Amino acid sequence: MEPKMVKALVFDAYGTLFDVRSVLNRCEDVFPGHGSDLTGLWRAKQLEYTWLRSLMGRYEDFWQVTQNGLVFGCRSLGLAPSQDQIDYLMQAYLALEPFPEIAAALDALDGLPCSILSNGTPTMLQSVVHSAGLESRFQHILSVDEVRIYKPSPVVYRLAEDRLGIRREEIGFVSSNCWDVAGAKAFGFQTFWLNRQKAPAELLGVEPDQIIGSAMELTSVLS
Amino acid sequence: MEPKMVKALVFDAYGTLFDVRSVLNRCEDVFPGHGSDLTGLWRAKQLEYTWLRSLMGRYEDFWQVTQNGLVFGCRSLGLAPSQDQIDYLMQAYLALEPFPEIAAALDALDGLPCSILSNGTPTMLQSVVHSAGLESRFQHILSVDEVRIYKPSPVVYRLAEDRLGIRREEIGFVSSNCWDVAGAKAFGFQTFWLNRQKAPAELLGVEPDQIIGSAMELTSVLS
């Protein structure tokens, strides 16, 4: 089947545009010797809680879930963070570093409308996009908070289709999270797995349409 | 509020009655030096895939999901298992060891009807219960395969309520998986978190009714 024209791109935020590992310095600062383990546990638990709460039908927003993931991560390392320490670490999420190629990659896509579809709350997303100086690059910044369920529920991907007003087959979805790509592909987007780390693909019964190693490759795979 | 009488107990299987870490010997046997890492990754991925597939609305049964988790775990360790190796490792799931106190704990509950509610397929559950010689101990062995969605969806817990014909407040639910306890509690069961490893509680907005360190404690907390 000939691929359809991509009329707009939708990006995942955390891990795709913004490096969730950029919390590492603060983690190491607060808990010396535990920075790397805490960074990994924090992210893993944050995601796990989005899936579990979605399945339980007990949505809480991503700020809350991220904080819960942080606190659990600390406890499982035997650390007892104070509220001040939690607040300090949580602030890191408002200013995550964009991956180094992102601004240039967005520039190179000139003319193609780009949006964000993310688990983050509207406040978190506005903040991280502003902090990275990327406000002018995105047409829509869409949060699952509107639909109160997390990725990879099809309800989330439908939000982007509805808001962009473009048919799903003509939307290109870019994510570094292979499970997010699987959800997007199952919904019907054209999918681009941004696999910077050359990780093995998740075995979820759906394959990404394209695999790229850097956002800079989007221009060539789309042309 | 006075706790209601518990008229029946429902047990989770994997990690609660049966030790998922008993696959370790085979993992180490097939991939020397990787047994422990592979055992941990296999279980983590197996669970993750149940949640992701449930959220995507793309159910596959637990045998398939367990095999997918195993293959992903191998690949993420740089291992390339043959189909024979996969088959050999998967067989371990049909004969997981029961935790050492389980038979005695079930005996001590004499008279109280006990059932299993598990992610496992009917075949997997029959096999592991038979292998442990526990067939006569359980009234119902219920599999999510009937409802084609995984824990902690409330649809799963409702299956037990329906099949037992007992109101949810009068069913005691026992699991070592804190997130499973959270789902069961959110549904309305009385919950017993069997926390053998003294792990920190998951932060999912619901607390277990009781926390025990061994299944042997059920008799006393129920009386």
Short mmCIF file of C-alpha atoms in Angstrom, two decimals:
data_model
loop_
_atom_site.label_atom_id
_atom_site.label_comp_id
_atom_site.label_asym_id
_atom_site.label_seq_id
_atom_site.Cartn_x
_atom_site.Cartn_y
_atom_site.Cartn_z
CA MET A 1 0.00 0.00 0.00
CA GLU A 2 1.33 3.39 -1.01
CA PRO A 3 1.82 5.56 2.09
CA LYS A 4 -0.59 8.48 2.23
CA MET A 5 0.63 12.07 2.27
CA VAL A 6 1.48 13.27 5.78
CA LYS A 7 -0.36 16.57 6.28
CA ALA A 8 0.75 17.21 9.86
CA LEU A 9 3.13 15.80 12.44
CA VAL A 10 2.24 15.09 16.06
CA PHE A 11 5.07 14.64 18.54
CA ASP A 12 5.18 12.96 21.88
CA ALA A 13 6.86 15.23 24.46
CA TYR A 14 8.61 13.30 27.25
CA GLY A 15 11.51 11.25 26.00
CA THR A 16 10.92 12.41 22.42
CA LEU A 17 11.28 16.20 22.37
CA PHE A 18 12.49 16.53 25.97
CA ASP A 19 15.04 14.40 27.74
CA VAL A 20 13.51 12.90 30.88
CA ARG A 21 17.02 11.96 31.96
CA SER A 22 17.84 15.63 32.37
CA VAL A 23 16.43 15.31 35.92
CA LEU A 24 19.56 13.31 36.73
CA ASN A 25 21.66 16.24 37.93
CA ARG A 26 19.05 17.29 40.47
CA CYS A 27 18.55 13.68 41.62
CA GLU A 28 22.28 13.28 42.15
CA ASP A 29 22.45 16.68 43.83
CA VAL A 30 19.74 15.74 46.38
CA PHE A 31 20.72 12.08 46.82
CA PRO A 32 24.41 11.68 45.99
CA GLY A 33 25.22 8.24 44.61
CA HIS A 34 21.56 7.54 43.79
CA GLY A 35 21.04 9.93 40.86
CA SER A 36 21.07 7.40 38.08
CA ASP A 37 18.99 4.74 39.86
CA LEU A 38 16.44 7.30 41.02
CA THR A 39 16.14 8.82 37.54
CA GLY A 40 15.40 5.39 36.06
CA LEU A 41 12.97 4.31 38.76
CA TRP A 42 11.17 7.64 38.73
CA ARG A 43 10.47 7.43 35.00
CA ALA A 44 9.51 3.74 35.10
CA LYS A 45 7.05 4.26 37.97
CA GLN A 46 5.62 7.41 36.44
CA LEU A 47 4.69 5.49 33.30
CA GLU A 48 3.49 2.43 35.21
CA TYR A 49 1.15 4.59 37.27
CA THR A 50 -0.33 6.18 34.13
CA TRP A 51 -1.19 2.71 32.80
CA LEU A 52 -2.49 1.35 36.09
CA ARG A 53 -4.63 4.39 36.89
CA SER A 54 -6.05 4.37 33.37
CA LEU A 55 -6.98 0.70 33.65
CA MET A 56 -8.46 1.21 37.12
CA GLY A 57 -10.48 4.17 35.82
CA ARG A 58 -8.91 6.40 38.48
CA TYR A 59 -7.24 9.20 36.55
CA GLU A 60 -5.03 11.67 38.37
CA ASP A 61 -3.12 14.26 36.39
CA PHE A 62 0.48 13.81 35.29
CA TRP A 63 1.87 16.22 37.86
CA GLN A 64 0.39 14.07 40.64
CA VAL A 65 1.42 10.79 39.00
CA THR A 66 4.94 12.08 38.39
CA GLN A 67 5.24 13.08 42.04
CA ASN A 68 3.90 9.69 43.14
CA GLY A 69 6.45 7.98 40.92
CA LEU A 70 9.23 10.08 42.43
CA VAL A 71 8.20 9.31 46.01
CA PHE A 72 7.89 5.59 45.31
CA GLY A 73 11.26 5.61 43.56
CA CYS A 74 12.87 7.25 46.58
CA ARG A 75 11.26 4.82 49.02
CA SER A 76 12.29 1.78 47.03
CA LEU A 77 15.89 3.03 47.29
CA GLY A 78 15.47 3.49 51.04
CA LEU A 79 15.42 7.29 50.74
CA ALA A 80 12.97 9.48 52.64
CA PRO A 81 12.63 12.75 50.75
CA SER A 82 11.34 15.89 52.49
CA GLN A 83 8.57 17.89 50.81
CA ASP A 84 11.17 20.53 49.92
CA GLN A 85 13.31 17.93 48.21
CA ILE A 86 10.30 16.59 46.32
CA ASP A 87 9.36 20.10 45.23
CA TYR A 88 12.91 20.79 44.09
CA LEU A 89 13.06 17.58 42.08
CA MET A 90 9.60 18.11 40.58
CA GLN A 91 10.64 21.55 39.31
CA ALA A 92 13.09 19.75 37.03
CA TYR A 93 10.12 18.47 35.04
CA LEU A 94 9.14 22.04 34.15
CA ALA A 95 12.47 22.69 32.46
CA LEU A 96 13.57 19.38 30.92
CA GLU A 97 16.23 19.87 28.27
CA PRO A 98 15.13 19.37 24.67
CA PHE A 99 17.19 16.83 22.76
CA PRO A 100 19.96 18.70 20.95
CA GLU A 101 18.66 18.20 17.41
CA ILE A 102 15.03 19.16 18.04
CA ALA A 103 15.07 22.87 17.15
CA ALA A 104 16.98 22.27 13.91
CA ALA A 105 14.79 19.28 13.03
CA LEU A 106 11.62 21.35 13.45
CA ASP A 107 13.13 24.12 11.34
CA ALA A 108 13.97 21.63 8.60
CA LEU A 109 10.32 20.53 8.41
CA ASP A 110 9.33 24.00 7.27
CA GLY A 111 5.74 24.37 6.30
CA LEU A 112 4.56 21.08 7.84
CA PRO A 113 2.34 21.85 10.85
CA CYS A 114 3.70 20.27 14.06
CA SER A 115 1.80 19.64 17.29
CA ILE A 116 2.38 17.93 20.63
CA LEU A 117 0.21 15.16 22.11
CA SER A 118 1.37 14.32 25.60
CA ASN A 119 0.53 12.79 28.96
CA GLY A 120 1.68 16.04 30.61
CA THR A 121 -0.72 18.55 32.09
CA PRO A 122 -1.27 21.77 30.11
CA THR A 123 0.78 23.67 32.73
CA MET A 124 3.67 21.21 32.56
CA LEU A 125 3.68 21.30 28.77
CA GLN A 126 3.49 25.08 28.46
CA SER A 127 6.31 25.37 30.92
CA VAL A 128 8.68 22.86 29.33
CA VAL A 129 8.03 24.18 25.80
CA HIS A 130 8.59 27.76 26.97
CA SER A 131 11.73 26.83 28.85
CA ALA A 132 13.15 25.31 25.67
CA GLY A 133 12.17 28.35 23.59
CA LEU A 134 10.01 26.22 21.28
CA GLU A 135 6.62 27.98 21.65
CA SER A 136 6.47 29.25 18.10
CA ARG A 137 7.15 25.80 16.62
CA PHE A 138 3.87 24.12 17.58
CA GLN A 139 0.35 24.63 16.28
CA HIS A 140 -1.40 22.63 19.03
CA ILE A 141 -0.15 21.51 22.42
CA LEU A 142 -2.61 18.78 23.39
CA SER A 143 -2.81 17.17 26.81
CA VAL A 144 -4.49 13.91 27.80
CA ASP A 145 -5.86 15.89 30.73
CA GLU A 146 -8.81 16.81 28.49
CA VAL A 147 -9.84 13.18 28.14
CA ARG A 148 -8.66 11.95 31.55
CA ILE A 149 -7.01 8.77 30.38
CA TYR A 150 -3.39 8.14 29.39
CA LYS A 151 -1.60 6.76 26.37
CA PRO A 152 -1.83 4.25 24.75
CA SER A 153 -5.63 4.44 25.00
CA PRO A 154 -7.09 5.17 21.55
CA VAL A 155 -9.12 7.93 23.21
CA VAL A 156 -5.89 9.95 23.45
CA TYR A 157 -4.89 9.61 19.81
CA ARG A 158 -8.43 10.45 18.75
CA LEU A 159 -8.07 13.77 20.58
CA ALA A 160 -5.31 14.74 18.13
CA GLU A 161 -7.31 13.64 15.09
CA ASP A 162 -10.32 15.64 16.27
CA ARG A 163 -8.38 18.75 17.16
CA LEU A 164 -6.23 18.83 14.05
CA GLY A 165 -9.22 18.10 11.83
CA ILE A 166 -7.09 15.81 9.69
CA ARG A 167 -7.82 12.14 9.01
CA ARG A 168 -5.70 9.76 11.05
CA GLU A 169 -4.02 8.17 8.02
CA GLU A 170 -2.66 11.59 7.08
CA ILE A 171 -1.18 12.35 10.49
CA GLY A 172 2.43 11.38 11.17
CA PHE A 173 3.09 10.52 14.82
CA VAL A 174 6.61 10.70 16.24
CA SER A 175 7.60 9.14 19.55
CA SER A 176 10.69 7.68 21.17
CA ASN A 177 8.48 5.44 23.29
CA CYS A 178 7.90 2.30 21.28
CA TRP A 179 4.73 1.43 23.19
CA ASP A 180 3.35 4.91 22.33
CA VAL A 181 4.14 4.28 18.67
CA ALA A 182 2.31 0.95 18.97
CA GLY A 183 -0.76 2.67 20.40
CA ALA A 184 -0.66 5.35 17.71
CA LYS A 185 -0.23 2.80 14.93
CA ALA A 186 -3.06 0.65 16.30
CA PHE A 187 -5.24 3.79 16.21
CA GLY A 188 -4.32 4.44 12.60
CA PHE A 189 -1.62 7.14 12.48
CA GLN A 190 1.46 6.84 10.29
CA THR A 191 4.16 6.24 12.85
CA PHE A 192 7.81 7.14 13.23
CA TRP A 193 9.68 5.51 16.06
CA LEU A 194 12.54 7.78 17.10
CA ASN A 195 14.84 5.09 18.43
CA ARG A 196 17.87 7.11 19.53
CA GLN A 197 19.19 4.30 21.72
CA LYS A 198 18.80 1.45 19.24
CA ALA A 199 16.56 -0.36 21.73
CA PRO A 200 14.78 -3.57 20.73
CA ALA A 201 11.21 -3.04 19.58
CA GLU A 202 8.41 -3.74 22.05
CA LEU A 203 6.42 -6.86 21.13
CA LEU A 204 2.90 -5.49 21.13
CA GLY A 205 1.61 -6.85 17.84
CA VAL A 206 2.01 -3.64 15.81
CA GLU A 207 5.11 -2.37 14.04
CA PRO A 208 6.13 1.24 13.47
CA ASP A 209 5.99 2.38 9.84
CA GLN A 210 9.48 3.87 10.02
CA ILE A 211 12.33 3.77 12.50
CA ILE A 212 14.68 6.75 12.70
CA GLY A 213 17.72 7.45 14.86
CA SER A 214 17.39 11.22 15.07
CA ALA A 215 14.60 13.76 14.53
CA MET A 216 16.79 15.20 11.75
CA GLU A 217 15.86 12.14 9.66
CA LEU A 218 12.19 13.14 9.54
CA THR A 219 12.71 15.43 6.57
CA SER A 220 14.14 12.67 4.41
CA VAL A 221 11.72 9.91 5.39
CA LEU A 222 8.78 12.24 4.73
CA SER A 223 9.88 13.35 1.28
CA MET B 1 -16.60 1.20 59.79
CA GLU B 2 -16.77 -2.36 61.12
CA PRO B 3 -15.25 -4.74 58.57
CA LYS B 4 -17.81 -7.06 57.04
CA MET B 5 -17.60 -10.80 57.40
CA VAL B 6 -15.35 -12.37 54.77
CA LYS B 7 -17.35 -15.22 53.19
CA ALA B 8 -14.71 -16.31 50.65
CA LEU B 9 -11.12 -15.62 49.75
CA VAL B 10 -9.83 -14.95 46.25
CA PHE B 11 -6.11 -15.30 45.60
CA ASP B 12 -3.93 -13.88 42.90
CA ALA B 13 -1.72 -16.62 41.42
CA TYR B 14 1.59 -15.32 40.03
CA GLY B 15 3.81 -13.87 42.72
CA THR B 16 1.22 -14.64 45.41
CA LEU B 17 0.68 -18.42 45.41
CA PHE B 18 3.45 -19.23 42.93
CA ASP B 19 6.94 -17.81 42.86
CA VAL B 20 7.59 -16.20 39.47
CA ARG B 21 11.28 -16.13 40.41
CA SER B 22 11.36 -19.92 40.27
CA VAL B 23 12.07 -19.52 36.53
CA LEU B 24 15.53 -18.31 37.55
CA ASN B 25 17.25 -21.69 37.41
CA ARG B 26 16.16 -22.30 33.84
CA CYS B 27 17.12 -18.75 32.82
CA GLU B 28 20.57 -19.21 34.32
CA ASP B 29 20.81 -22.65 32.75
CA VAL B 30 20.09 -21.31 29.24
CA PHE B 31 21.94 -17.98 29.59
CA PRO B 32 24.66 -18.36 32.22
CA GLY B 33 25.37 -15.11 34.02
CA HIS B 34 22.08 -13.54 32.90
CA GLY B 35 19.60 -15.58 34.96
CA SER B 36 18.76 -12.94 37.52
CA ASP B 37 18.55 -10.02 35.10
CA LEU B 38 16.47 -12.02 32.64
CA THR B 39 14.09 -13.22 35.36
CA GLY B 40 13.46 -9.65 36.48
CA LEU B 41 13.08 -8.21 32.98
CA TRP B 42 10.83 -11.06 31.88
CA ARG B 43 8.39 -10.47 34.71
CA ALA B 44 8.45 -6.69 34.36
CA LYS B 45 7.79 -6.83 30.62
CA GLN B 46 5.12 -9.50 31.01
CA LEU B 47 3.15 -7.21 33.33
CA GLU B 48 3.81 -4.10 31.27
CA TYR B 49 2.43 -5.81 28.17
CA THR B 50 -0.75 -6.84 30.00
CA TRP B 51 -1.38 -3.19 30.92
CA LEU B 52 -0.45 -1.78 27.52
CA ARG B 53 -2.49 -4.32 25.55
CA SER B 54 -5.48 -3.78 27.83
CA LEU B 55 -5.30 -0.01 27.34
CA MET B 56 -4.88 -0.39 23.58
CA GLY B 57 -7.86 -2.74 23.49
CA ARG B 58 -5.69 -5.43 21.88
CA TYR B 59 -5.90 -8.41 24.21
CA GLU B 60 -3.67 -11.40 23.63
CA ASP B 61 -3.66 -14.24 26.14
CA PHE B 62 -1.14 -14.53 28.95
CA TRP B 63 0.80 -17.33 27.31
CA GLN B 64 1.47 -15.08 24.32
CA VAL B 65 2.19 -12.01 26.45
CA THR B 66 4.53 -14.01 28.69
CA GLN B 67 6.43 -15.26 25.67
CA ASN B 68 6.63 -11.74 24.24
CA GLY B 69 7.98 -10.49 27.55
CA LEU B 70 10.59 -13.23 27.57
CA VAL B 71 11.75 -12.49 24.03
CA PHE B 72 11.93 -8.75 24.70
CA GLY B 73 13.85 -9.39 27.93
CA CYS B 74 16.37 -11.55 26.05
CA ARG B 75 16.81 -8.99 23.30
CA SER B 76 17.32 -6.13 25.71
CA LEU B 77 20.16 -8.14 27.26
CA GLY B 78 21.64 -8.73 23.81
CA LEU B 79 20.60 -12.40 23.81
CA ALA B 80 19.08 -14.10 20.78
CA PRO B 81 17.09 -17.12 22.03
CA SER B 82 16.24 -19.98 19.68
CA GLN B 83 12.65 -21.22 19.56
CA ASP B 84 13.75 -24.30 21.51
CA GLN B 85 15.22 -22.13 24.24
CA ILE B 86 12.04 -20.05 24.38
CA ASP B 87 9.93 -23.20 24.62
CA TYR B 88 12.13 -24.59 27.39
CA LEU B 89 11.93 -21.36 29.39
CA MET B 90 8.17 -21.03 28.86
CA GLN B 91 7.64 -24.52 30.26
CA ALA B 92 8.90 -23.17 33.58
CA TYR B 93 5.69 -21.16 33.84
CA LEU B 94 3.64 -24.36 33.87
CA ALA B 95 5.38 -25.60 36.99
CA LEU B 96 6.24 -22.54 39.08
CA GLU B 97 6.98 -23.43 42.67
CA PRO B 98 4.33 -22.50 45.23
CA PHE B 99 5.63 -20.34 48.08
CA PRO B 100 6.58 -22.67 50.94
CA GLU B 101 3.78 -21.65 53.32
CA ILE B 102 0.90 -21.85 50.86
CA ALA B 103 -0.34 -25.41 51.42
CA ALA B 104 -0.29 -25.03 55.21
CA ALA B 105 -1.91 -21.60 55.04
CA LEU B 106 -4.76 -22.94 52.91
CA ASP B 107 -5.23 -25.84 55.33
CA ALA B 108 -5.39 -23.44 58.25
CA LEU B 109 -8.26 -21.54 56.60
CA ASP B 110 -10.41 -24.65 56.85
CA GLY B 111 -13.97 -24.15 55.79
CA LEU B 112 -13.44 -20.79 54.10
CA PRO B 113 -13.91 -21.23 50.33
CA CYS B 114 -10.79 -20.21 48.39
CA SER B 115 -10.56 -19.37 44.70
CA ILE B 116 -7.99 -18.03 42.23
CA LEU B 117 -8.42 -14.97 40.02
CA SER B 118 -5.49 -14.62 37.68
CA ASN B 119 -4.13 -13.15 34.47
CA GLY B 120 -3.06 -16.67 33.46
CA THR B 121 -4.83 -18.68 30.79
CA PRO B 122 -7.01 -21.58 32.00
CA THR B 123 -4.38 -24.03 30.70
CA MET B 124 -1.53 -22.26 32.47
CA LEU B 125 -3.48 -22.11 35.72
CA GLN B 126 -4.63 -25.73 35.65
CA SER B 127 -1.09 -26.78 34.99
CA VAL B 128 0.60 -24.77 37.73
CA VAL B 129 -2.03 -25.69 40.33
CA HIS B 130 -1.77 -29.37 39.40
CA SER B 131 2.03 -29.27 39.45
CA ALA B 132 1.89 -27.90 43.00
CA GLY B 133 -0.67 -30.52 44.07
CA LEU B 134 -3.16 -27.83 45.10
CA GLU B 135 -6.16 -28.80 42.92
CA SER B 136 -8.39 -29.78 45.80
CA ARG B 137 -7.84 -26.50 47.63
CA PHE B 138 -9.68 -24.20 45.22
CA GLN B 139 -13.38 -23.83 44.50
CA HIS B 140 -12.98 -21.69 41.37
CA ILE B 141 -9.96 -21.06 39.18
CA LEU B 142 -10.90 -17.95 37.25
CA SER B 143 -8.95 -16.55 34.32
CA VAL B 144 -9.15 -13.06 32.82
CA ASP B 145 -9.21 -14.86 29.48
CA GLU B 146 -12.99 -14.98 29.84
CA VAL B 147 -13.25 -11.20 29.83
CA ARG B 148 -10.25 -10.48 27.58
CA ILE B 149 -8.78 -7.66 29.63
CA TYR B 150 -6.14 -7.78 32.35
CA LYS B 151 -5.93 -6.65 35.96
CA PRO B 152 -6.37 -4.07 37.38
CA SER B 153 -9.44 -3.42 35.21
CA PRO B 154 -12.58 -3.59 37.36
CA VAL B 155 -14.03 -5.93 34.73
CA VAL B 156 -11.67 -8.62 36.06
CA TYR B 157 -12.63 -8.29 39.70
CA ARG B 158 -16.30 -8.28 38.73
CA LEU B 159 -15.77 -11.70 37.17
CA ALA B 160 -14.97 -13.10 40.62
CA GLU B 161 -17.93 -11.39 42.26
CA ASP B 162 -20.26 -12.74 39.58
CA ARG B 163 -18.88 -16.26 39.62
CA LEU B 164 -18.72 -16.60 43.40
CA GLY B 165 -22.19 -15.11 43.79
CA ILE B 166 -21.00 -13.22 46.87
CA ARG B 167 -21.16 -9.44 47.30
CA ARG B 168 -17.82 -7.75 46.79
CA GLU B 169 -17.63 -6.36 50.32
CA GLU B 170 -17.74 -9.92 51.62
CA ILE B 171 -14.93 -11.18 49.42
CA GLY B 172 -11.38 -11.08 50.74
CA PHE B 173 -8.77 -10.60 48.03
CA VAL B 174 -5.15 -11.64 48.60
CA SER B 175 -2.28 -10.56 46.38
CA SER B 176 1.43 -9.91 46.65
CA ASN B 177 1.16 -7.39 43.85
CA CYS B 178 0.34 -4.08 45.48
CA TRP B 179 -1.12 -2.65 42.25
CA ASP B 180 -3.46 -5.68 42.06
CA VAL B 181 -4.55 -5.02 45.63
CA ALA B 182 -5.18 -1.38 44.66
CA GLY B 183 -7.38 -2.47 41.76
CA ALA B 184 -9.27 -4.95 43.94
CA LYS B 185 -9.78 -2.38 46.69
CA ALA B 186 -10.95 0.25 44.20
CA PHE B 187 -13.48 -2.33 42.98
CA GLY B 188 -14.75 -2.95 46.50
CA PHE B 189 -13.14 -6.14 47.80
CA GLN B 190 -11.64 -6.40 51.27
CA THR B 191 -7.96 -6.55 50.51
CA PHE B 192 -4.93 -8.27 52.01
CA TRP B 193 -1.56 -7.25 50.66
CA LEU B 194 0.83 -10.15 51.08
CA ASN B 195 4.03 -8.12 51.28
CA ARG B 196 6.67 -10.81 51.77
CA GLN B 197 9.50 -8.52 50.75
CA LYS B 198 8.52 -5.50 52.85
CA ALA B 199 8.34 -3.41 49.69
CA PRO B 200 7.07 0.17 49.84
CA ALA B 201 3.38 0.51 48.95
CA GLU B 202 2.48 1.65 45.46
CA LEU B 203 1.05 5.17 45.40
CA LEU B 204 -2.17 4.61 43.51
CA GLY B 205 -4.63 6.43 45.75
CA VAL B 206 -6.04 3.34 47.50
CA GLU B 207 -4.65 1.53 50.51
CA PRO B 208 -4.91 -2.17 51.31
CA ASP B 209 -7.13 -3.02 54.28
CA GLN B 210 -4.48 -5.24 55.81
CA ILE B 211 -0.81 -5.92 55.15
CA ILE B 212 0.60 -9.34 56.02
CA GLY B 213 4.07 -10.83 55.67
CA SER B 214 3.07 -14.45 55.10
CA ALA B 215 -0.07 -16.27 53.98
CA MET B 216 0.00 -17.96 57.41
CA GLU B 217 -1.19 -14.67 58.92
CA LEU B 218 -4.51 -14.82 57.07
CA THR B 219 -6.11 -16.98 59.73
CA SER B 220 -5.42 -14.50 62.49
CA VAL B 221 -6.32 -11.32 60.56
CA LEU B 222 -9.61 -12.91 59.47
CA SER B 223 -10.70 -14.03 62.92
#
